[in-house]
Amino acid sequence: MIQQTQQWRSGTGETAWLSALVETMERVSRPELRAAPCARSLLVAVEAHLARPAMPQGLYGSIFSLRN
């Protein structure tokens, strides 16, 4: 996971990631896709995913404080 995160932060990796994000957002913003119904279970799963913290504690941080 850390290797994958570091890869997209390189110049070409970040550009490729951003290009893929823009392309996906353009694709899903088309009117015919926006009008299609979405399963309630999918909406619940997306809401749960977005409710989680953006950065997992173990990736770069620590649960320990330097003030302990």
mmCIF file with all atom_site columns, C-alpha atoms in Angstrom:
data_model
loop_
_atom_site.group_PDB
_atom_site.id
_atom_site.type_symbol
_atom_site.label_atom_id
_atom_site.label_alt_id
_atom_site.label_comp_id
_atom_site.label_asym_id
_atom_site.label_entity_id
_atom_site.label_seq_id
_atom_site.pdbx_PDB_ins_code
_atom_site.Cartn_x
_atom_site.Cartn_y
_atom_site.Cartn_z
_atom_site.occupancy
_atom_site.B_iso_or_equiv
_atom_site.pdbx_formal_charge
_atom_site.auth_seq_id
_atom_site.auth_comp_id
_atom_site.auth_asym_id
_atom_site.auth_atom_id
_atom_site.pdbx_PDB_model_num
ATOM 1  C CA . MET A 1 1  ? 0.000   0.000  0.000   1.00 0.00 ? 1  MET A CA 1
ATOM 2  C CA . ILE A 1 2  ? 2.750   2.454  0.880   1.00 0.00 ? 2  ILE A CA 1
ATOM 3  C CA . GLN A 1 3  ? 4.561   1.681  -2.371  1.00 0.00 ? 3  GLN A CA 1
ATOM 4  C CA . GLN A 1 4  ? 1.368   2.338  -4.344  1.00 0.00 ? 4  GLN A CA 1
ATOM 5  C CA . THR A 1 5  ? 0.831   5.653  -2.505  1.00 0.00 ? 5  THR A CA 1
ATOM 6  C CA . GLN A 1 6  ? 4.387   6.768  -3.176  1.00 0.00 ? 6  GLN A CA 1
ATOM 7  C CA . GLN A 1 7  ? 4.063   5.824  -6.854  1.00 0.00 ? 7  GLN A CA 1
ATOM 8  C CA . TRP A 1 8  ? 1.167   8.191  -7.577  1.00 0.00 ? 8  TRP A CA 1
ATOM 9  C CA . ARG A 1 9  ? 3.024   11.021 -5.840  1.00 0.00 ? 9  ARG A CA 1
ATOM 10 C CA . SER A 1 10 ? 5.775   10.938 -8.460  1.00 0.00 ? 10 SER A CA 1
ATOM 11 C CA . GLY A 1 11 ? 5.366   13.408 -11.316 1.00 0.00 ? 11 GLY A CA 1
ATOM 12 C CA . THR A 1 12 ? 4.147   10.979 -13.971 1.00 0.00 ? 12 THR A CA 1
ATOM 13 C CA . GLY A 1 13 ? 2.137   8.882  -11.518 1.00 0.00 ? 13 GLY A CA 1
ATOM 14 C CA . GLU A 1 14 ? 0.321   11.929 -10.172 1.00 0.00 ? 14 GLU A CA 1
ATOM 15 C CA . THR A 1 15 ? -0.460  13.136 -13.698 1.00 0.00 ? 15 THR A CA 1
ATOM 16 C CA . ALA A 1 16 ? -1.791  9.707  -14.708 1.00 0.00 ? 16 ALA A CA 1
ATOM 17 C CA . TRP A 1 17 ? -3.893  9.489  -11.543 1.00 0.00 ? 17 TRP A CA 1
ATOM 18 C CA . LEU A 1 18 ? -5.333  12.959 -12.079 1.00 0.00 ? 18 LEU A CA 1
ATOM 19 C CA . SER A 1 19 ? -6.048  12.248 -15.764 1.00 0.00 ? 19 SER A CA 1
ATOM 20 C CA . ALA A 1 20 ? -7.885  9.044  -14.831 1.00 0.00 ? 20 ALA A CA 1
ATOM 21 C CA . LEU A 1 21 ? -9.904  10.913 -12.195 1.00 0.00 ? 21 LEU A CA 1
ATOM 22 C CA . VAL A 1 22 ? -10.930 13.656 -14.644 1.00 0.00 ? 22 VAL A CA 1
ATOM 23 C CA . GLU A 1 23 ? -11.837 11.089 -17.302 1.00 0.00 ? 23 GLU A CA 1
ATOM 24 C CA . THR A 1 24 ? -13.967 9.120  -14.847 1.00 0.00 ? 24 THR A CA 1
ATOM 25 C CA . MET A 1 25 ? -15.746 12.236 -13.600 1.00 0.00 ? 25 MET A CA 1
ATOM 26 C CA . GLU A 1 26 ? -16.507 13.303 -17.172 1.00 0.00 ? 26 GLU A CA 1
ATOM 27 C CA . ARG A 1 27 ? -17.845 9.833  -17.947 1.00 0.00 ? 27 ARG A CA 1
ATOM 28 C CA . VAL A 1 28 ? -20.162 9.652  -14.934 1.00 0.00 ? 28 VAL A CA 1
ATOM 29 C CA . SER A 1 29 ? -21.437 13.196 -15.370 1.00 0.00 ? 29 SER A CA 1
ATOM 30 C CA . ARG A 1 30 ? -23.158 12.363 -18.664 1.00 0.00 ? 30 ARG A CA 1
ATOM 31 C CA . PRO A 1 31 ? -26.936 12.910 -18.454 1.00 0.00 ? 31 PRO A CA 1
ATOM 32 C CA . GLU A 1 32 ? -27.845 9.323  -19.382 1.00 0.00 ? 32 GLU A CA 1
ATOM 33 C CA . LEU A 1 33 ? -25.756 7.952  -16.517 1.00 0.00 ? 33 LEU A CA 1
ATOM 34 C CA . ARG A 1 34 ? -26.961 10.545 -14.012 1.00 0.00 ? 34 ARG A CA 1
ATOM 35 C CA . ALA A 1 35 ? -30.584 9.656  -14.797 1.00 0.00 ? 35 ALA A CA 1
ATOM 36 C CA . ALA A 1 36 ? -30.065 5.931  -14.168 1.00 0.00 ? 36 ALA A CA 1
ATOM 37 C CA . PRO A 1 37 ? -31.312 4.635  -10.796 1.00 0.00 ? 37 PRO A CA 1
ATOM 38 C CA . CYS A 1 38 ? -28.753 3.579  -8.213  1.00 0.00 ? 38 CYS A CA 1
ATOM 39 C CA . ALA A 1 39 ? -29.123 0.688  -5.791  1.00 0.00 ? 39 ALA A CA 1
ATOM 40 C CA . ARG A 1 40 ? -29.708 1.781  -2.193  1.00 0.00 ? 40 ARG A CA 1
ATOM 41 C CA . SER A 1 41 ? -27.043 -0.675 -0.997  1.00 0.00 ? 41 SER A CA 1
ATOM 42 C CA . LEU A 1 42 ? -24.473 1.050  -3.192  1.00 0.00 ? 42 LEU A CA 1
ATOM 43 C CA . LEU A 1 43 ? -25.395 4.462  -1.778  1.00 0.00 ? 43 LEU A CA 1
ATOM 44 C CA . VAL A 1 44 ? -25.086 3.112  1.772   1.00 0.00 ? 44 VAL A CA 1
ATOM 45 C CA . ALA A 1 45 ? -21.653 1.646  0.973   1.00 0.00 ? 45 ALA A CA 1
ATOM 46 C CA . VAL A 1 46 ? -20.441 4.934  -0.537  1.00 0.00 ? 46 VAL A CA 1
ATOM 47 C CA . GLU A 1 47 ? -21.701 6.926  2.452   1.00 0.00 ? 47 GLU A CA 1
ATOM 48 C CA . ALA A 1 48 ? -19.892 4.559  4.821   1.00 0.00 ? 48 ALA A CA 1
ATOM 49 C CA . HIS A 1 49 ? -16.689 4.836  2.797   1.00 0.00 ? 49 HIS A CA 1
ATOM 50 C CA . LEU A 1 50 ? -16.817 8.635  2.756   1.00 0.00 ? 50 LEU A CA 1
ATOM 51 C CA . ALA A 1 51 ? -17.483 8.755  6.503   1.00 0.00 ? 51 ALA A CA 1
ATOM 52 C CA . ARG A 1 52 ? -14.134 7.114  7.258   1.00 0.00 ? 52 ARG A CA 1
ATOM 53 C CA . PRO A 1 53 ? -11.055 9.275  7.954   1.00 0.00 ? 53 PRO A CA 1
ATOM 54 C CA . ALA A 1 54 ? -9.225  10.394 4.828   1.00 0.00 ? 54 ALA A CA 1
ATOM 55 C CA . MET A 1 55 ? -5.830  9.131  5.995   1.00 0.00 ? 55 MET A CA 1
ATOM 56 C CA . PRO A 1 56 ? -5.520  5.854  7.905   1.00 0.00 ? 56 PRO A CA 1
ATOM 57 C CA . GLN A 1 57 ? -3.707  6.307  11.216  1.00 0.00 ? 57 GLN A CA 1
ATOM 58 C CA . GLY A 1 58 ? -1.123  3.606  10.497  1.00 0.00 ? 58 GLY A CA 1
ATOM 59 C CA . LEU A 1 59 ? 0.009   4.861  7.104   1.00 0.00 ? 59 LEU A CA 1
ATOM 60 C CA . TYR A 1 60 ? 1.997   7.955  8.097   1.00 0.00 ? 60 TYR A CA 1
ATOM 61 C CA . GLY A 1 61 ? 0.970   8.700  11.644  1.00 0.00 ? 61 GLY A CA 1
ATOM 62 C CA . SER A 1 62 ? 1.213   7.038  14.968  1.00 0.00 ? 62 SER A CA 1
ATOM 63 C CA . ILE A 1 63 ? -1.270  6.561  17.785  1.00 0.00 ? 63 ILE A CA 1
ATOM 64 C CA . PHE A 1 64 ? 1.533   7.608  20.160  1.00 0.00 ? 64 PHE A CA 1
ATOM 65 C CA . SER A 1 65 ? 2.156   11.224 21.053  1.00 0.00 ? 65 SER A CA 1
ATOM 66 C CA . LEU A 1 66 ? 5.559   12.786 21.585  1.00 0.00 ? 66 LEU A CA 1
ATOM 67 C CA . ARG A 1 67 ? 4.107   14.416 24.713  1.00 0.00 ? 67 ARG A CA 1
ATOM 68 C CA . ASN A 1 68 ? 3.623   11.063 26.535  1.00 0.00 ? 68 ASN A CA 1
#
